[in-house]
CSV table of C-alpha atoms in Angstrom, one decimal:
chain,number,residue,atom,x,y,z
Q,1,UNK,CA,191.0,-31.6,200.1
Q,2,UNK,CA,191.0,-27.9,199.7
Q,3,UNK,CA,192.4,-26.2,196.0
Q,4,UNK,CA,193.1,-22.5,196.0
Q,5,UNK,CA,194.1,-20.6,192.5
Q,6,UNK,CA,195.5,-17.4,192.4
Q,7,UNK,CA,195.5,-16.4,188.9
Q,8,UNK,CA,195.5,-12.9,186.6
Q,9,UNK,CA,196.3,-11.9,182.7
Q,10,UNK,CA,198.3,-10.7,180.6
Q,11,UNK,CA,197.8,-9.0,177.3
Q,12,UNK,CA,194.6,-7.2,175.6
Q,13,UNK,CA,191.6,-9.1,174.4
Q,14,UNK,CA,191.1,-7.8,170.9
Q,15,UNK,CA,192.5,-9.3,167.6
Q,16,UNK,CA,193.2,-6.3,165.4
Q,17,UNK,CA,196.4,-5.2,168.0
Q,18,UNK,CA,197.0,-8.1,169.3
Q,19,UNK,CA,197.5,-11.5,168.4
Q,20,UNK,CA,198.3,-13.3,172.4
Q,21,UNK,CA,196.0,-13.0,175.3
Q,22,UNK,CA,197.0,-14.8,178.6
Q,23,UNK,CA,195.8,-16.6,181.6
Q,24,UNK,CA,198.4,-17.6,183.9
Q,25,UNK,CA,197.7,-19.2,187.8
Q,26,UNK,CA,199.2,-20.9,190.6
Q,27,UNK,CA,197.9,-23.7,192.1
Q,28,UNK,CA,198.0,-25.1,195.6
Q,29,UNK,CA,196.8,-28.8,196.3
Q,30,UNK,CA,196.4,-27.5,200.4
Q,31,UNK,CA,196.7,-24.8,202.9
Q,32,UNK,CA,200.4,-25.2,204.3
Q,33,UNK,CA,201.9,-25.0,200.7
Q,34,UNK,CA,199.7,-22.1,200.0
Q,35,UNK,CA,201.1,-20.3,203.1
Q,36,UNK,CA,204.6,-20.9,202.3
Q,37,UNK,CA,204.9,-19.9,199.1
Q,38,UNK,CA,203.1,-16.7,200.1
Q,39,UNK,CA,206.1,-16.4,202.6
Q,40,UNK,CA,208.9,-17.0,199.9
Q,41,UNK,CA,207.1,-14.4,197.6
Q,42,UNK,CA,206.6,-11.8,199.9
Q,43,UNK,CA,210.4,-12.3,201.0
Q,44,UNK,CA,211.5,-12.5,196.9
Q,45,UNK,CA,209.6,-8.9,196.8
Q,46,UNK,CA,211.2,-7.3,199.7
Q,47,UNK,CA,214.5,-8.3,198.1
Q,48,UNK,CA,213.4,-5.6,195.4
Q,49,UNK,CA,211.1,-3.1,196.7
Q,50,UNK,CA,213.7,-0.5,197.7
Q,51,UNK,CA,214.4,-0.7,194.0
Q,52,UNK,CA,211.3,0.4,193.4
Q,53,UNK,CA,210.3,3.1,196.6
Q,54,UNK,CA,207.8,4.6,194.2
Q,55,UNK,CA,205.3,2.0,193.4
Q,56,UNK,CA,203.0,0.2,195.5
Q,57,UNK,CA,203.0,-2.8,194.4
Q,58,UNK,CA,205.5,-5.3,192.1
Q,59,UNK,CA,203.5,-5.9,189.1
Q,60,UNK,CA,205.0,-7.5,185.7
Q,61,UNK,CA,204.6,-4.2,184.0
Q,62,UNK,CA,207.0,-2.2,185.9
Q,63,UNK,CA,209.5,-4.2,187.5
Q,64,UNK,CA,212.8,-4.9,185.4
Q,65,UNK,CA,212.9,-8.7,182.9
Q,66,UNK,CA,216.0,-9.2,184.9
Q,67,UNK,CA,213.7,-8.7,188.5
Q,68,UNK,CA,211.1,-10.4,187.1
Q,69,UNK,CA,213.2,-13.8,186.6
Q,70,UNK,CA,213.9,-13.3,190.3
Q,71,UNK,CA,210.2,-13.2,191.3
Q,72,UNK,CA,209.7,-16.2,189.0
Q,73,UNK,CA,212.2,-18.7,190.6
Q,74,UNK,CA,211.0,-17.9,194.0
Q,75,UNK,CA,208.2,-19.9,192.5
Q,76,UNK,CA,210.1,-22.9,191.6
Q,77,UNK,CA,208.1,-25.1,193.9
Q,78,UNK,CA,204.9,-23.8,193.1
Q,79,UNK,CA,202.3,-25.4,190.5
Q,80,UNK,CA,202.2,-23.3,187.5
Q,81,UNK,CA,199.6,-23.4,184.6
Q,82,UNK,CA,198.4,-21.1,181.7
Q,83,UNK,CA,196.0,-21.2,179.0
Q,84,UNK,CA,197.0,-18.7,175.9
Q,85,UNK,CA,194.5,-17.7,173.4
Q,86,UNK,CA,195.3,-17.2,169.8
Q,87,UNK,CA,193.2,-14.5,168.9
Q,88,UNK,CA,193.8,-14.6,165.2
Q,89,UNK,CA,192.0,-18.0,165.2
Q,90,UNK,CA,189.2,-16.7,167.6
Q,91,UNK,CA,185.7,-16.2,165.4
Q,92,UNK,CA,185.0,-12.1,164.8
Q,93,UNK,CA,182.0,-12.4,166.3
Q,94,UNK,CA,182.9,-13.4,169.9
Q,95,UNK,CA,184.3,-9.9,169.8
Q,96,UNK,CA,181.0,-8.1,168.8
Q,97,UNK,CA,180.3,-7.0,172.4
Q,98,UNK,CA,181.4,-7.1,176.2
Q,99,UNK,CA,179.5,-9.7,177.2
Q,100,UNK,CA,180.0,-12.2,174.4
Q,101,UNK,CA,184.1,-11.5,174.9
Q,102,UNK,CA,183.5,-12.0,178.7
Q,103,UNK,CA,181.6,-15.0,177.9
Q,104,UNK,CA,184.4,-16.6,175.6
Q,105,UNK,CA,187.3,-15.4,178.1
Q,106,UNK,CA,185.4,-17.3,181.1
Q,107,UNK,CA,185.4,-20.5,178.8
Q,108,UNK,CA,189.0,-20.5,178.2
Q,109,UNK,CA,189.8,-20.0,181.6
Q,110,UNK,CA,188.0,-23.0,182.8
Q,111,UNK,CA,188.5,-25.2,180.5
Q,112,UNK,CA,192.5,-24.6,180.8
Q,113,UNK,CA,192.4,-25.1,183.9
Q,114,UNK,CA,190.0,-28.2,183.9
Q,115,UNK,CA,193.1,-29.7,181.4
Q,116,UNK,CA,195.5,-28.7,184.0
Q,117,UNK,CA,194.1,-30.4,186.7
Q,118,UNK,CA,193.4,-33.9,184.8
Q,119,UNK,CA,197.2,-33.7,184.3
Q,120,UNK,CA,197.2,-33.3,188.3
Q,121,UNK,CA,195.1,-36.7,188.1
Q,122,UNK,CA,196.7,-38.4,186.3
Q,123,UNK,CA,200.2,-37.3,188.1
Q,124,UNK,CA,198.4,-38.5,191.1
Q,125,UNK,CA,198.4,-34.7,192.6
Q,126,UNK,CA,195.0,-34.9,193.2
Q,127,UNK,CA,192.9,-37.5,194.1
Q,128,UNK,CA,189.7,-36.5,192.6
Q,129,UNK,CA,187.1,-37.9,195.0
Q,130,UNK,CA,188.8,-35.8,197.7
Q,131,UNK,CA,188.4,-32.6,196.5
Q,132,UNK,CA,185.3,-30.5,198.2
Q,133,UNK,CA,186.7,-27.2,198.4
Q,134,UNK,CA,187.9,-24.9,195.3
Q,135,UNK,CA,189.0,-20.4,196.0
Q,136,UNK,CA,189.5,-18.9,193.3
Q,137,UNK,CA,191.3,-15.4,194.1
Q,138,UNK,CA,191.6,-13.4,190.6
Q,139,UNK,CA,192.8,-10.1,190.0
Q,140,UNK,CA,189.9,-7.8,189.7
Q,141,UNK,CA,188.4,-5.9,187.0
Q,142,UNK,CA,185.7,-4.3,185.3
Q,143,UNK,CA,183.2,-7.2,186.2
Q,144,UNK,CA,179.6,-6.4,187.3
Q,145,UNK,CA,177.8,-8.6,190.0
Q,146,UNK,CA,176.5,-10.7,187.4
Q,147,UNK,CA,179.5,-11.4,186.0
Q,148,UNK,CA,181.2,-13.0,189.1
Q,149,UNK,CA,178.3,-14.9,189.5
Q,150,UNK,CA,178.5,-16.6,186.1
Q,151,UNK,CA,181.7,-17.1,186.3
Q,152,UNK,CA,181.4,-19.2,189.7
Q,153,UNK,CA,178.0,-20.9,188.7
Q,154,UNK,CA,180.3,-21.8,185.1
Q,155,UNK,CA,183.1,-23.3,186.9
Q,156,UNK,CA,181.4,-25.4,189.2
Q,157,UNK,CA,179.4,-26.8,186.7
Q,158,UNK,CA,182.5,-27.4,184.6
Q,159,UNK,CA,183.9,-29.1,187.4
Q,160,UNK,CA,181.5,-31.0,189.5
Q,161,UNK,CA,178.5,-31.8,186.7
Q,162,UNK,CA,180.4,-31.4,183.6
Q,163,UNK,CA,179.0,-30.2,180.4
Q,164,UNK,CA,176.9,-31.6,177.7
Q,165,UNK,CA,177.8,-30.5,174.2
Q,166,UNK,CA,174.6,-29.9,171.8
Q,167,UNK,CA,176.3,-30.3,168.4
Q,168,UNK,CA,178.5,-33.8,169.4
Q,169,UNK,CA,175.4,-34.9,172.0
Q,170,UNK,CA,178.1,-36.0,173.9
Q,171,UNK,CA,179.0,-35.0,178.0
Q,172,UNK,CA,182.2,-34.2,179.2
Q,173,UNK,CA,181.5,-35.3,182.8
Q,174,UNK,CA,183.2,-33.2,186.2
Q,175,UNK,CA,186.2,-34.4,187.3
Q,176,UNK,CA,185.5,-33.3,191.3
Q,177,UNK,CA,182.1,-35.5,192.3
Q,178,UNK,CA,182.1,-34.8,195.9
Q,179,UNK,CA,182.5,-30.8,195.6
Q,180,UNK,CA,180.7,-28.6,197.7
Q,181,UNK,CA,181.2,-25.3,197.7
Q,182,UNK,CA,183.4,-23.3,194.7
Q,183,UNK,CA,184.5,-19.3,195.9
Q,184,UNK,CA,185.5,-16.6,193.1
Q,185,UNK,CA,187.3,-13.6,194.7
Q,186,UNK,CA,187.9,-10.5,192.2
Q,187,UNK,CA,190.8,-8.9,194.3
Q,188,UNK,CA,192.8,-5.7,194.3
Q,189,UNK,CA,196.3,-7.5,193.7
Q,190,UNK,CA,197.9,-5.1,195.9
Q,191,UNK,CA,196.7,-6.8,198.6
Q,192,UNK,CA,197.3,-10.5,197.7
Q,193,UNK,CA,201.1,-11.5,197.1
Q,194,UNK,CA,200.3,-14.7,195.0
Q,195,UNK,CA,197.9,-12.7,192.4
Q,196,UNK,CA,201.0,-10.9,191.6
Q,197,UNK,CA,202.7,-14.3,191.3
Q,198,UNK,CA,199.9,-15.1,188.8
Q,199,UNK,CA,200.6,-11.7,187.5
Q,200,UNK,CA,204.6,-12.8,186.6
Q,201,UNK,CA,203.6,-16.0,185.3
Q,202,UNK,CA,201.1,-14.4,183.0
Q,203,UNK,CA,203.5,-12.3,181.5
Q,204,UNK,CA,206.1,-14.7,181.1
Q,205,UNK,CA,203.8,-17.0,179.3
Q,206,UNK,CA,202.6,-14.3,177.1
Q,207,UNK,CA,206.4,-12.8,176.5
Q,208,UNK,CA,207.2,-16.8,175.1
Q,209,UNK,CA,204.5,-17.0,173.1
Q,210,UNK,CA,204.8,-13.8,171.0
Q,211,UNK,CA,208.3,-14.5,170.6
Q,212,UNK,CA,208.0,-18.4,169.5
Q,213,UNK,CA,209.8,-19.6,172.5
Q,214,UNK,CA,207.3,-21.5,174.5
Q,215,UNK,CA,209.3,-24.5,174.7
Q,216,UNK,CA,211.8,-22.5,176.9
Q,217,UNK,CA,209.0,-22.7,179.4
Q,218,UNK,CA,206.8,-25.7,178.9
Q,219,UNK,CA,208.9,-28.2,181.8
Q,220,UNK,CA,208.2,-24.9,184.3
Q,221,UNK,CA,204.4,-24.1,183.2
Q,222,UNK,CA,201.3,-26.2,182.4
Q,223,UNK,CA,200.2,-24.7,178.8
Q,224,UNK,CA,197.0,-24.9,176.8
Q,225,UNK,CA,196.6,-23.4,173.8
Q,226,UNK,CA,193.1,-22.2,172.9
Q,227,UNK,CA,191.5,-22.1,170.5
């Protein structure tokens, strides 16, 4: 079994302006689904892009709440998640330099998505002894070499070893034994329909929760609240 995630943000890590920050993905369990919803969205978008003749691409930030609903239910069938970080409850000191943030932001990610897919587990999505193959395509940023690199070698340890935690001496074993190979892609979303689905999923997780009305959401998104 092969799991791809297409995923991307939404908000701006840093506690004195902002009190949300965002992860939000979509998650396919095998090639064919991933292929047809990348059909339906690219169809959903070219519904809407002579609304928009100017812009190259259909990001969250620029197309209309009412257009963005549209792009959202032409994701109905598609496994959602997100993980949203309280940032007023984040320790000052993860925000004392780049790295550190990057650091803490790569630990949220994967351990909301790590939640997400025990649910898919336990919902009998996913047979865990099956899976040997995980893609990760994520929006790209300002991330050095390095940087990528950590973030792969973090999530397949998360995944297929687990962790051990120092201050419980306790480890929180993989859920994925038989994995063998684990691919991050930083890509330009303008080239990848389903990064801009992460993109509208993002953003409609982050619009909920800094206006109190996650619950509107929660039967259409896997959420994880972190810290």
């Amino acid at each position: 079994m092969n799991l791809y995630i297409f995923s991307d943000e939404s908000g701006v890590f840093d506690k004195v302006h902002n009190d949300k920050f965002v992860f939000g993905w979509l998650l396919f369990v095998d090639k064919k689904s991933k292929d047809s919803e990348h059909r339906k969205y690219l169809a959903a978008e070219n519904v809407l892009r002579a609304k928009y003749p100017k812009k190259d691409e259909l990001k969250a930030s620029i197309v209309t709440n009412r257009d963005k609903g549209k792009l959202f239910r032409s994701l109905n069938k598609s496994i959602k998640g997100a993980v949203i970080i309280n940032q007023k409850s984040v320790l000052n000191s993860i925000y004392c330099d780049k790295k550190t943030k990057q650091r803490y932001l790569d630990y949220a990610y994967k351990i909301g998505l790590k939640r997400h897919l025990e649910f898919l587990i336990i919902e009998g999505k996913i047979n865990p002894n099956e899976v040997e193959n995980m893609t990760f395509s994520v929006d790209e940023h300002t991330t050095a070499t390095n940087g990528i690199y950590e973030l792969r070698e973090a999530l397949f340890q998360e995944f297929k070893h687990g962790t051990y935690n120092h201050q419980w001496n306790k480890h929180f074993p993989g859920i994925f034994p038989n994995l063998k190979s684990l691919e991050v892609r930083f890509c330009a979303s303008d080239k990848v329909p389903l990064v801009r689905g992460a993109d509208i999923v993002a953003n409609k997780v982050y619009y909920n929760s800094i206006n109190d009305s996650l619950p509107n959401i929660s039967n259409k998104i896997f959420l994880i609240k972190q810290p």
